[in-house]
Coordinates of C-alpha atoms in Angstrom, one line a residue:
X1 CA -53.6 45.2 -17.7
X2 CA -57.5 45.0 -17.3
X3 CA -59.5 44.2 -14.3
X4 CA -60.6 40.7 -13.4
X5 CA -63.9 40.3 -15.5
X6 CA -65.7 38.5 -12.0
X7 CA -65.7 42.2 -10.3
X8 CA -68.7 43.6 -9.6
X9 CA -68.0 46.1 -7.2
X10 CA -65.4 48.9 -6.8
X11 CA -65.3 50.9 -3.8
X12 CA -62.8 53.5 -2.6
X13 CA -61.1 55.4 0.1
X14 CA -62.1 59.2 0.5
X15 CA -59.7 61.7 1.1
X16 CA -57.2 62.1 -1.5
X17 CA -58.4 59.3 -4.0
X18 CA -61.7 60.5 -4.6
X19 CA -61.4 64.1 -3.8
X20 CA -58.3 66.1 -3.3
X21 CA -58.4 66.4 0.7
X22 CA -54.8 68.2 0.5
X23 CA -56.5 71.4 -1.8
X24 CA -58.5 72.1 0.6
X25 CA -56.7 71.6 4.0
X26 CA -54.3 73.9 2.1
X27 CA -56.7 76.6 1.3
X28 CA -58.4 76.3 4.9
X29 CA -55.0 76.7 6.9
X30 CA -54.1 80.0 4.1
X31 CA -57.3 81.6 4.8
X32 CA -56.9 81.2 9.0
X33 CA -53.4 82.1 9.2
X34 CA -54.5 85.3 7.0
X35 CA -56.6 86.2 9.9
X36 CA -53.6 86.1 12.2
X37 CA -52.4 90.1 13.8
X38 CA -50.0 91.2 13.9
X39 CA -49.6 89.4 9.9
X40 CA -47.1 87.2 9.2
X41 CA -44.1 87.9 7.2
X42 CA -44.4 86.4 3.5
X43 CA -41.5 83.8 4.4
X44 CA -42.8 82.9 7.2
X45 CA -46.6 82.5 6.5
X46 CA -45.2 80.0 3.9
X47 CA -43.0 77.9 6.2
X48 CA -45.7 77.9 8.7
X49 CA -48.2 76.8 5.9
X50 CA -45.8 73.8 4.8
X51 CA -45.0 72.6 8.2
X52 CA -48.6 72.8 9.0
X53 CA -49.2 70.8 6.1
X54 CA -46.1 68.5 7.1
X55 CA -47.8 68.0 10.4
X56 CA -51.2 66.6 8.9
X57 CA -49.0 64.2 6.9
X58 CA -52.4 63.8 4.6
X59 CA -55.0 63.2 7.6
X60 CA -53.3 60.5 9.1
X61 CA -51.6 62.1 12.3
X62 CA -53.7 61.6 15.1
X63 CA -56.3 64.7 15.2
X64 CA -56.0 65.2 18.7
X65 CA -52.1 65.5 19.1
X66 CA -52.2 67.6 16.0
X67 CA -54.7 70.6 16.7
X68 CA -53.3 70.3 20.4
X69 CA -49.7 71.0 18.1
X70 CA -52.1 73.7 16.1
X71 CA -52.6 75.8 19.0
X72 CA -49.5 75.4 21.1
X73 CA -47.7 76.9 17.9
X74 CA -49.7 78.7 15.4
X75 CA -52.9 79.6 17.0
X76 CA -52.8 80.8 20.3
X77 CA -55.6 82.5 20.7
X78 CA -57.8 79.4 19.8
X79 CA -59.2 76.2 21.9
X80 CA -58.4 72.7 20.6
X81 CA -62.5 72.2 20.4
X82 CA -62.9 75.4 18.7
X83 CA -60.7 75.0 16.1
X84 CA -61.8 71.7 15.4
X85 CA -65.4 72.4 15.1
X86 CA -64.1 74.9 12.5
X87 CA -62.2 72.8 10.3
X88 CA -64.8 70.2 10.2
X89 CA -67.3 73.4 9.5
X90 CA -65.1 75.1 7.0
X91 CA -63.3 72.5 5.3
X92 CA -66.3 70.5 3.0
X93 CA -66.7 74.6 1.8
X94 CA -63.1 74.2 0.4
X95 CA -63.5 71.1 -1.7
X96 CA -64.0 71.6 -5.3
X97 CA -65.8 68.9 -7.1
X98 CA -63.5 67.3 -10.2
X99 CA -65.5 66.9 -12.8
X100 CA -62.9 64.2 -14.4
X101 CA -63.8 62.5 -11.1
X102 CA -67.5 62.5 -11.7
X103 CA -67.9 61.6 -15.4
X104 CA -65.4 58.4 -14.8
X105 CA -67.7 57.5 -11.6
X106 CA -70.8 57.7 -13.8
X107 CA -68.8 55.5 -16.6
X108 CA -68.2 53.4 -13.9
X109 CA -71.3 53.0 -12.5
X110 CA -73.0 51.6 -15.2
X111 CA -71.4 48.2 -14.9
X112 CA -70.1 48.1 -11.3
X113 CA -71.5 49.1 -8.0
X114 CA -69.4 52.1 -6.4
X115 CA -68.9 52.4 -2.5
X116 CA -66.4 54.0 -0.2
X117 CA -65.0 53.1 2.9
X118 CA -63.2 55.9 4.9
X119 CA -62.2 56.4 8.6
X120 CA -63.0 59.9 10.1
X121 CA -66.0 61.8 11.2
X122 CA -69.2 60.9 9.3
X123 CA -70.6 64.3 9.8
X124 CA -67.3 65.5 8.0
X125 CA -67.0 62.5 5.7
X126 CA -70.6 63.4 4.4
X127 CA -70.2 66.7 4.1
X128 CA -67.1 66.8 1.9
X129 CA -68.8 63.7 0.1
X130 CA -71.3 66.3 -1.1
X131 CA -69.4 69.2 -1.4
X132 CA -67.2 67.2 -4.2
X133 CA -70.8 65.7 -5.9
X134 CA -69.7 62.3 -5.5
X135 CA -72.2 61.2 -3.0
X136 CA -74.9 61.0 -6.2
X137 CA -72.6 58.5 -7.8
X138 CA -71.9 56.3 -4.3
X139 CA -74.3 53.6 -3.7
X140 CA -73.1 53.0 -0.2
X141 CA -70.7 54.3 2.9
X142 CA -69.0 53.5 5.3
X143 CA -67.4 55.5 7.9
X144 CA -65.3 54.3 11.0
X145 CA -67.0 56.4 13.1
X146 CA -70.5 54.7 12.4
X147 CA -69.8 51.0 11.9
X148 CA -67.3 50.8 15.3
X149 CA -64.7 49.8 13.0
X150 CA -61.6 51.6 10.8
X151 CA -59.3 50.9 8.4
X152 CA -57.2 48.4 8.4
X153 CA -59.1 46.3 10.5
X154 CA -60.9 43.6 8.0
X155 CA -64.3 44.1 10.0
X156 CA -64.9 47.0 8.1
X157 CA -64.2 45.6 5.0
X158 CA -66.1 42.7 5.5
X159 CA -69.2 44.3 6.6
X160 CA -68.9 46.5 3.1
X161 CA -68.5 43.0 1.2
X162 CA -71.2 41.5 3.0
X163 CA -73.7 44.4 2.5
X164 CA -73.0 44.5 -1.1
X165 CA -73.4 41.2 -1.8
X166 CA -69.9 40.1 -3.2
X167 CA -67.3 37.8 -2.2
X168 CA -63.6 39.9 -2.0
X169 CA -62.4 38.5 -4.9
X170 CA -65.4 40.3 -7.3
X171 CA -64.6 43.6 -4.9
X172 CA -61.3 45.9 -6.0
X173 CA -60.6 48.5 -3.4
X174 CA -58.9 52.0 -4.3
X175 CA -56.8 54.2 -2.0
X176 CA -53.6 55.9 -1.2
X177 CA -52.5 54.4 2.1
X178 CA -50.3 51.4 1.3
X179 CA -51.2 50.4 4.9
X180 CA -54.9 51.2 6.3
X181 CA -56.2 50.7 2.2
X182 CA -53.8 48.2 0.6
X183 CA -52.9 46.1 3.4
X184 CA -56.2 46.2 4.8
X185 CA -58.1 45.1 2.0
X186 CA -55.6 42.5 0.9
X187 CA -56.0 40.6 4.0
X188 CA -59.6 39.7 2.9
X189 CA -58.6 38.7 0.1
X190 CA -59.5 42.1 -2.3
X191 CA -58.3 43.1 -5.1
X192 CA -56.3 46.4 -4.7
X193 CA -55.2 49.8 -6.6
X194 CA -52.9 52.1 -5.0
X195 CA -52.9 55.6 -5.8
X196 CA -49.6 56.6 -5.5
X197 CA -49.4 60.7 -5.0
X198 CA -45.9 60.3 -6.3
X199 CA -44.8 57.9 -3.7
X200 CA -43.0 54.7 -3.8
X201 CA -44.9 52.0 -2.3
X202 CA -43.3 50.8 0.6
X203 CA -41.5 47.4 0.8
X204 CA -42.4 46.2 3.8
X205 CA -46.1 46.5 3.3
X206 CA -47.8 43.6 1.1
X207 CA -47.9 45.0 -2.8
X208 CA -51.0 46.3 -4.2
X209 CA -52.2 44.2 -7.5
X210 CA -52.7 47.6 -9.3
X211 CA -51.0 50.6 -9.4
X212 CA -52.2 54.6 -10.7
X213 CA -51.0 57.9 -10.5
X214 CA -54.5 59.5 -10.7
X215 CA -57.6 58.4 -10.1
X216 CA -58.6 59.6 -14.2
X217 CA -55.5 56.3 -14.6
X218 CA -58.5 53.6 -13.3
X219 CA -60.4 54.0 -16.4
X220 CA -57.4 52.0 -18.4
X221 CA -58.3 49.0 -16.4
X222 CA -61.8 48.8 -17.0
X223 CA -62.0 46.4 -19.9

């Protein structure tokens, strides 16, 4: 099935659809708990590592309640604030850029215009946008944190539509939460992709229109 011919403009969520967000939390929370002393035991640096991992449930647990959780049971001798202003430090220096990514973004880009709209920190959302080399490939942003706005809410979206210069149904959106992504675009009136991680979508969300198991899967749409 190939995309409607009438879009003009594809624009994505960040954090595992365009870059691999769960790579790198991995490898940040690896190389802190290695600086833990006494060490911990092999078994249990890896159950610590997975909960941890559990705990972030793919950015989406509230940041707050999470590094409070962080500190209360892993990492004693840190601050909430000072392990935060290490992550968002540390973690666009443990994203890898995909050069599958890339090359389909610069295919892309020659008949569509690419954007992304992401909730989060812009200093960290631009950072790891960099980082990953996608930011030379993005023609425009978005992040909750600068346009008083996140995902799902359709203000968001709709200032992204309106900037751009398309209506929603010449805009496809691609991300990998059926809720804040797929059900917020779709209430505007988008087109949507889900990139499903190896989930099932879930039934009480609406459906997206498209669905892929990789980002590299969005090139067999493109007519």
């Amino acid at each position: 099935m190939f995309l409607n011919t009438d879009i003009k403009a594809i624009l994505f969520d960040l954090d595992n659809t365009l870059l691999d967000r769960s790579a790198a939390v991995r490898s940040y929370f690896t190389h802190l708990l290695q600086t833990l002393s006494p060490p911990l035991p092999d078994e249990e640096f890896e159950l610590t590592l997975l909960t941890i991992l559990a705990r972030d449930r793919l950015g989406y647990e509230d940041r707050a309640a999470f590094f409070d959780w962080l500190v209360a049971n892993c990492f004693p001798d840190w601050t909430q604030d000072r392990l935060w202003a290490d992550f968002r430090k540390k973690l666009p220096q443990m994203i890898q850029p995909d050069p599958q990514c890339l090359q389909l973004l610069e295919q892309l880009r020659e008949n569509y215009t690419l954007a992304v709209i992401t909730n989060g920190s812009a200093h960290l959302q631009r950072a790891k946008l960099k980082a990953a080399g996608i930011d030379q490939y993005i023609d425009q942003i978005w992040i909750s944190e600068e346009t008083g706005s996140a995902k799902p809410d359709a203000e968001i979206f709709s200032q992204a539509l309106h900037a751009l210069g398309v209506s929603p149904q010449q805009a496809l959106y691609v991300g990998d939460h059926p809720h804040q992504d797929i059900s917020g675009a779709r209430q505007i009136g988008m087109l949507t992709c889900w990139m499903d991680l190896e989930r099932t979508f879930p039934d009480e969300v609406p459906q997206p229109h498209y669905q892929i198991s990789s980002l590299n899967s969005l090139e067999s749409l493109v007519p």
